[in-house]
Short mmCIF file of C-alpha atoms in Angstrom, two decimals:
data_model
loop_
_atom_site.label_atom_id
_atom_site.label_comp_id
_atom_site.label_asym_id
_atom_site.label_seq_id
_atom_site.Cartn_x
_atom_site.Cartn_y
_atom_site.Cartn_z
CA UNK W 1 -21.17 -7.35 14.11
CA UNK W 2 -23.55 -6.58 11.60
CA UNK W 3 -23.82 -2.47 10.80
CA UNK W 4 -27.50 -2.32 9.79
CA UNK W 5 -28.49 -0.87 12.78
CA UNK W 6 -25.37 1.54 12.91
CA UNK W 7 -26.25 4.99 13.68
CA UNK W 8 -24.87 7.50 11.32
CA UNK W 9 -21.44 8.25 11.48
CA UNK W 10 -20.55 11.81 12.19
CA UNK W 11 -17.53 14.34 10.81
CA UNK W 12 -17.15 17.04 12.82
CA UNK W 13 -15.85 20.80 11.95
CA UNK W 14 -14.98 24.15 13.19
CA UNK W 15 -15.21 27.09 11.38
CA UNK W 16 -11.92 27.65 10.16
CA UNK W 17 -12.81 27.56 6.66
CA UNK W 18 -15.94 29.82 7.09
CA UNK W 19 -18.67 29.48 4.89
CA UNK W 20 -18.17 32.42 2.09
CA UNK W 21 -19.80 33.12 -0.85
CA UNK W 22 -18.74 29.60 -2.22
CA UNK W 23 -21.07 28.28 0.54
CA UNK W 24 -19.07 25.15 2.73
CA UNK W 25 -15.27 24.56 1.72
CA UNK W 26 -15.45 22.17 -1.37
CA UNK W 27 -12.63 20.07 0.24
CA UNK W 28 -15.46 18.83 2.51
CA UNK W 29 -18.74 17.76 0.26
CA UNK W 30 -16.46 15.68 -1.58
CA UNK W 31 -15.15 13.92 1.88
CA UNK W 32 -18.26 13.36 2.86
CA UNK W 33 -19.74 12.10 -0.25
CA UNK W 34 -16.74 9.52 -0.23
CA UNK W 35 -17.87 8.71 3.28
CA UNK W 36 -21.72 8.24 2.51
CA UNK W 37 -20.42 5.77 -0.85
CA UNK W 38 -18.87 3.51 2.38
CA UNK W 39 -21.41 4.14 4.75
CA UNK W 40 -24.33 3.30 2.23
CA UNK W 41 -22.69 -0.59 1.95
CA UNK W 42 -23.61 -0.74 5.35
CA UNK W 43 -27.26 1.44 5.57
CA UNK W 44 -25.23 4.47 7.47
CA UNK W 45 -24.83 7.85 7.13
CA UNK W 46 -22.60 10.70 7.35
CA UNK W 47 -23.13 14.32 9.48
CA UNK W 48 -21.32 17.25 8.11
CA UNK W 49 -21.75 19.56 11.76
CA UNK W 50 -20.62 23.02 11.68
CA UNK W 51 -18.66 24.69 15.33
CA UNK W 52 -18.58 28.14 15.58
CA UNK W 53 -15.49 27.11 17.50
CA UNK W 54 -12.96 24.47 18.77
CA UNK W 55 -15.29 24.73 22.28
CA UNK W 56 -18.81 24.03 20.35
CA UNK W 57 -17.05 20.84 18.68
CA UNK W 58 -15.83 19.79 22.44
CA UNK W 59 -19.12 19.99 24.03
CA UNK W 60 -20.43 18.49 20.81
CA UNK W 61 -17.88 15.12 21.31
CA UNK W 62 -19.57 14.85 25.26
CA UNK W 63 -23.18 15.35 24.28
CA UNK W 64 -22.64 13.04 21.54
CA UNK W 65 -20.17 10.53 23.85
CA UNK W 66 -23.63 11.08 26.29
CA UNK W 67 -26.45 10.30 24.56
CA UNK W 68 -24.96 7.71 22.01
CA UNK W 69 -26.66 9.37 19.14
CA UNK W 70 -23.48 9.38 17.29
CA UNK W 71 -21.21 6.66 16.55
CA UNK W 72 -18.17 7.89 15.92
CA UNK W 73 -16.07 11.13 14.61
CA UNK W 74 -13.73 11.96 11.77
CA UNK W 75 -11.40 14.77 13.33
CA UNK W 76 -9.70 17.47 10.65
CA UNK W 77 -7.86 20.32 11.41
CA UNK W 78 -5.28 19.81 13.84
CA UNK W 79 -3.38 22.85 16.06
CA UNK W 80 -0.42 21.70 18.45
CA UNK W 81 -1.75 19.62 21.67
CA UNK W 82 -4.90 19.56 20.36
CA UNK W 83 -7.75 19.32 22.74
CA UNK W 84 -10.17 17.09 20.65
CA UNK W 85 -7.57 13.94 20.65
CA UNK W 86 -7.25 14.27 24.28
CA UNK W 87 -11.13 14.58 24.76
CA UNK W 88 -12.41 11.67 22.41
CA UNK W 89 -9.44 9.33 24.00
CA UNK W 90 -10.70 10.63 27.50
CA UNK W 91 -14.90 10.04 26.52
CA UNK W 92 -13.85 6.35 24.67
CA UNK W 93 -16.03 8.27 21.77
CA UNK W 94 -14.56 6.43 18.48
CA UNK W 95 -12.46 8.18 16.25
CA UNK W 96 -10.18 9.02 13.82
CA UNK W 97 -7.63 11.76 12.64
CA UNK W 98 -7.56 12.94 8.75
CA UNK W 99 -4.00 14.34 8.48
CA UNK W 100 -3.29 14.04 12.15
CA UNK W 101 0.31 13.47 13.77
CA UNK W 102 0.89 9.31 12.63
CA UNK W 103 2.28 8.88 16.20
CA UNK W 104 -1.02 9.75 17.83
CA UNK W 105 -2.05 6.93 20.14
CA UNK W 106 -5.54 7.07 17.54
CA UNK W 107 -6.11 5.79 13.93
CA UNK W 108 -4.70 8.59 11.44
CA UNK W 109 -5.11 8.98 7.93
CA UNK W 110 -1.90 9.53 6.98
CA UNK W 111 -1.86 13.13 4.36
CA UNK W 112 1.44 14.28 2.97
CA UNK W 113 0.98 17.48 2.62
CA UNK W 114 5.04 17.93 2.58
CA UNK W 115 5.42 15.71 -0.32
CA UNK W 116 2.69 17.20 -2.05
CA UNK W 117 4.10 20.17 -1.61
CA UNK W 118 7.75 19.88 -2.70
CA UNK W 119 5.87 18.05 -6.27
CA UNK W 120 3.95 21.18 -6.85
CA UNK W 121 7.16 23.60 -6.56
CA UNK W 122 9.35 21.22 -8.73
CA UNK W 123 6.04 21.08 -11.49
CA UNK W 124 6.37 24.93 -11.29
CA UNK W 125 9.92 25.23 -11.59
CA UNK W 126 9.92 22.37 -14.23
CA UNK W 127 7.91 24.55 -16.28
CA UNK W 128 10.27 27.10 -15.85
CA UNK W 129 9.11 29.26 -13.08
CA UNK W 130 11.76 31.04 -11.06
CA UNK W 131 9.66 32.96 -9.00
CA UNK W 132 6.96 31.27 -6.83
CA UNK W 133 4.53 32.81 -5.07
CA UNK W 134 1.85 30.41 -2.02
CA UNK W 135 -1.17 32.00 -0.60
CA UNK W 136 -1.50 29.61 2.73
CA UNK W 137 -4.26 28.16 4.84
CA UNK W 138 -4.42 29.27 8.70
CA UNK W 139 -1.50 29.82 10.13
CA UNK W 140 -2.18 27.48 13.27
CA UNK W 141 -2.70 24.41 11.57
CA UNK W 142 -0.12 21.45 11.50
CA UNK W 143 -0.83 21.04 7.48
CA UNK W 144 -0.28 24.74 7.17
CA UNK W 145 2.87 24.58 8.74
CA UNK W 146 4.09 21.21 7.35
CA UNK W 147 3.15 23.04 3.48
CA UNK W 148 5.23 26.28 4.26
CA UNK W 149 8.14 24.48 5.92
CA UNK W 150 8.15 21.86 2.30
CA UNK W 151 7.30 24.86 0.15
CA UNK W 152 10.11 27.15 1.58
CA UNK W 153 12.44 23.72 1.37
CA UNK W 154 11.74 23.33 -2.29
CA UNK W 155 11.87 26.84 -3.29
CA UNK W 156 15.81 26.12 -2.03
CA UNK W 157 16.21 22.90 -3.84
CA UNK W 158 15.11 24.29 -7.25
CA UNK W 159 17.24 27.31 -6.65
CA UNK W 160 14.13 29.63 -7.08
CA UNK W 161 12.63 32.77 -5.02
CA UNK W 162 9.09 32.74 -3.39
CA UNK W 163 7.13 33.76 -0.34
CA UNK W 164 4.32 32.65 1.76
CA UNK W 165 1.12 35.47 2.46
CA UNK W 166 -2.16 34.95 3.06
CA UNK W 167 -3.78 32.92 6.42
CA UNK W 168 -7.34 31.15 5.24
CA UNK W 169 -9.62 29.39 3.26
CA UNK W 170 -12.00 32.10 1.94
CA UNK W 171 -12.34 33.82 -1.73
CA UNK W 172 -11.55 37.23 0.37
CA UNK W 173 -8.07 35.74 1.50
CA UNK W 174 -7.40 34.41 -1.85
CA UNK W 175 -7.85 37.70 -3.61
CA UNK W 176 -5.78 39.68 -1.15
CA UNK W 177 -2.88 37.04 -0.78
CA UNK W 178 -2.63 37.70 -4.58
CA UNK W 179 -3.05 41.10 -4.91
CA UNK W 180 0.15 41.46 -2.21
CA UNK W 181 1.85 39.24 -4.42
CA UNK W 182 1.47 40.44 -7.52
CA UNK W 183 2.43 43.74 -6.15
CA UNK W 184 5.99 43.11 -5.34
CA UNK W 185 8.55 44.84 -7.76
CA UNK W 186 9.48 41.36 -8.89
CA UNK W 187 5.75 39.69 -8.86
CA UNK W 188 5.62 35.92 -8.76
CA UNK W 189 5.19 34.15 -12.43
CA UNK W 190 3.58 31.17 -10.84
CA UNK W 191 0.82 31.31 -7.73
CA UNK W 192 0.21 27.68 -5.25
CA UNK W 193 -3.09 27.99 -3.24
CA UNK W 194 -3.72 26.23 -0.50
CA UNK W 195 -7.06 25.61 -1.77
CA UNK W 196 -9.61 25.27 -4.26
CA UNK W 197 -11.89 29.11 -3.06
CA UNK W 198 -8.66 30.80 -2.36
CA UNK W 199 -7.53 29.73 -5.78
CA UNK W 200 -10.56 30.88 -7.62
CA UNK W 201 -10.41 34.08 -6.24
CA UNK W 202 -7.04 34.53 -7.17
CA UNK W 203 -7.79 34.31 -10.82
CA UNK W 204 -10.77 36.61 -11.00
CA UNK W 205 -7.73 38.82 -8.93
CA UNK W 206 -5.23 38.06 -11.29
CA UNK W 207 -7.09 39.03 -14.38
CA UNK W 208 -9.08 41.89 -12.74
CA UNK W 209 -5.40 43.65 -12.68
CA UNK W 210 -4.63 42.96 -15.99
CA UNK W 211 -2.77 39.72 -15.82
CA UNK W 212 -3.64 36.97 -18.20
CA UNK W 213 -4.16 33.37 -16.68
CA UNK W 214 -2.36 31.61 -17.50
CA UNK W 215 0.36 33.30 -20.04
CA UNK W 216 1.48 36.09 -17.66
CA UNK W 217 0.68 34.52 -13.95
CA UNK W 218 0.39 30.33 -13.77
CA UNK W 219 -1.81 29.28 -11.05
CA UNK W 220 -2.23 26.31 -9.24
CA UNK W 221 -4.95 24.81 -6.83
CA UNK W 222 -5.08 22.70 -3.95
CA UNK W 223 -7.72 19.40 -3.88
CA UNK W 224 -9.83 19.43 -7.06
CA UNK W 225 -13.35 20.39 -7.21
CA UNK W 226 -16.25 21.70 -9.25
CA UNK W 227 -14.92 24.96 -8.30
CA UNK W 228 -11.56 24.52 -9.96
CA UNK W 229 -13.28 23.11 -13.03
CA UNK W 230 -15.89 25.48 -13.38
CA UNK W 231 -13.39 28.49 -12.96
CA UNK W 232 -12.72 30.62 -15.96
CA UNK W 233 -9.85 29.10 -17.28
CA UNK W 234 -10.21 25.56 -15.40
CA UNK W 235 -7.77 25.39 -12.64
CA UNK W 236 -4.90 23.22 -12.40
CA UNK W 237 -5.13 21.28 -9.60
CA UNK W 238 -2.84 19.03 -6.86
CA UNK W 239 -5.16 16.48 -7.05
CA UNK W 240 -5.67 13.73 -4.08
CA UNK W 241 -9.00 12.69 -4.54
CA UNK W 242 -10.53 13.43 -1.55
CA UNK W 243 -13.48 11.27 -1.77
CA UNK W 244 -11.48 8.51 -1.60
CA UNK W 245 -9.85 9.69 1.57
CA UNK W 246 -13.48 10.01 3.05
CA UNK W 247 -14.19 6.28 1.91
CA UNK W 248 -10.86 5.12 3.28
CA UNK W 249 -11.67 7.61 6.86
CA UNK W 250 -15.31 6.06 6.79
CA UNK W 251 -13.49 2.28 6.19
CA UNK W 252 -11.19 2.84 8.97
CA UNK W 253 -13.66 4.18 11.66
CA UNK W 254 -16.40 1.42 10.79
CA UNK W 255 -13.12 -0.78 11.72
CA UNK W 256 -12.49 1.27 15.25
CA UNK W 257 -16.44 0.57 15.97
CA UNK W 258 -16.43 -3.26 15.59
CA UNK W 259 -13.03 -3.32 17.90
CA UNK W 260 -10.51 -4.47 14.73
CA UNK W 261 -6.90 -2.41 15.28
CA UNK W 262 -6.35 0.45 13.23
CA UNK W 263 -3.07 2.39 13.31
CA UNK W 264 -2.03 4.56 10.58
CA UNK W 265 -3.77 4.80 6.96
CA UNK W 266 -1.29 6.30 4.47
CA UNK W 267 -3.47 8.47 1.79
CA UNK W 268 -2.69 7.98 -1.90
CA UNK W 269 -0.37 10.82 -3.05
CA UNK W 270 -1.16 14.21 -4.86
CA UNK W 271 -1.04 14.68 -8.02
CA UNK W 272 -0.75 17.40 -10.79
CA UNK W 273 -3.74 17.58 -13.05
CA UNK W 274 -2.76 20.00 -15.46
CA UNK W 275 -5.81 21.83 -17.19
CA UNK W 276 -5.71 25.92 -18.33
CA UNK W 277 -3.41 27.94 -15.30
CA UNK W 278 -0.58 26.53 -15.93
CA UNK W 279 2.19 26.94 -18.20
CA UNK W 280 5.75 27.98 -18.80
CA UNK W 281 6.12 31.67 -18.01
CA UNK W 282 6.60 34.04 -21.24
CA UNK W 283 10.07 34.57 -21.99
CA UNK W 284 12.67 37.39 -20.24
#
């Protein structure tokens, strides 16, 4: 089947990381740049739609499953029993799951955010960090969960202290998951975000209380991005190149279309990239 005549390909969203004043989450231009370098081999495109909601996206998957205008979805975000997998399996509407659960009847990109996150504590406590602050994503989602169940699990392993706060994706959540942390009579030396705004945020936090980044508070990002470069210092990052996961998503859903079998892609693994919010916390 030749895909000249392919109409674009579409990744869908809900608003769960809510445009702030960073404009859309940086997590997602680079997917969908990585998508558009597959999609251009084969004169398609990519359609970065916004939800107001998990119900917007739904009727978005019939009209689109109606009309044929779209060809197929890339679905992010998962919550327990999601709806969307049921819906797209139910509508035949091709698709498949960044970072959903591998034993989905679907094609799945396969994220670890568990391993990733057990290499970021034991970087931290490498360095010499013994306490360990995280300021998480939503609370709902399965890679939330699966990062606070390997962060708390690694804290353990290492034999240092820590604790979760925080619940989004937004500068706002970033700066007040690190002001609670850094006001604890013990603060944190070291600071994981879940990623890249949050993480921004919490260094214009950090030094706006008098902390210098990185020789009193170590930070460190989630997914790279011009954000975390641009930051004041640059931000070290868990890197995972995530325009390569929307190449390999675009790769794998171009393979759904044209009827090949697709079961589970596993992603390449995070790494550290050190640059200037990181290092070994000033001596006792």
């Amino acid at each position: 089947m030749q895909h000249s005549s392919r109409r674009p390909l579409t990744l869908s969203l809900t608003a769960r990381r809510a445009p702030d004043s960073f404009g859309i989450d940086p997590f997602y231009n680079d997917f969908i740049a990585g998508m558009e370098d597959r999609l251009r081999e084969v004169g398609g495109s990519a359609l970065l739609r916004m939800a107001d909601d998990v119900d917007e996206e739904l009727a978005d998957y019939r009209r689109w499953s109606s009309d044929g205008r779209i060809d197929g979805v890339v679905i992010v975000d998962f919550v327990t029993d999601d709806p969307r997998v049921r819906l797209v399996t139910e509508l035949g509407l091709p698709a498949v799951l960044l970072g959903g659960e591998p034993s989905s009847s679907l094609p799945t990109i396969d994220v670890d955010n568990a391993r990733a996150m057990s290499d970021a504590i034991a970087y931290l406590a490498t360095l010499g960090h013994r306490r360990i602050g995280r300021v998480g994503g939503p609370p709902d989602l399965l890679h939330t969960r699966a990062r606070a169940d390997a962060f708390a699990a690694a804290l353990a392993e290492h034999g240092v202290t820590g604790r979760t706060v925080g619940g989004g994706y937004t500068a706002e959540t970033g700066s007040e998951g690190t002001r609670t942390l850094l006001a604890d009579a013990e603060p944190p030396t070291a600071i994981v975000y879940d990623n890249a705004v949050s993480a921004a945020a919490g260094v214009q936090t950090a030094q706006d209380l008098g902390f210098t980044v990185p020789d009193d508070l170590s930070l460190l990002a989630w997914d790279d991005s011009a954000v975390c470069q641009l930051s004041e210092p640059p931000l070290s990052v868990m890197d995972r190149d995530v325009r390569s996961l929307g190449f390999a998503a675009a790769s794998a859903l171009l393979d759904v279309i044209d009827g090949r079998v697709v079961t589970t892609v596993r992603a390449p693994d995070a790494v550290v990239v050190e640059r200037g919010t990181t290092t070994p916390p000033r001596a006792s």
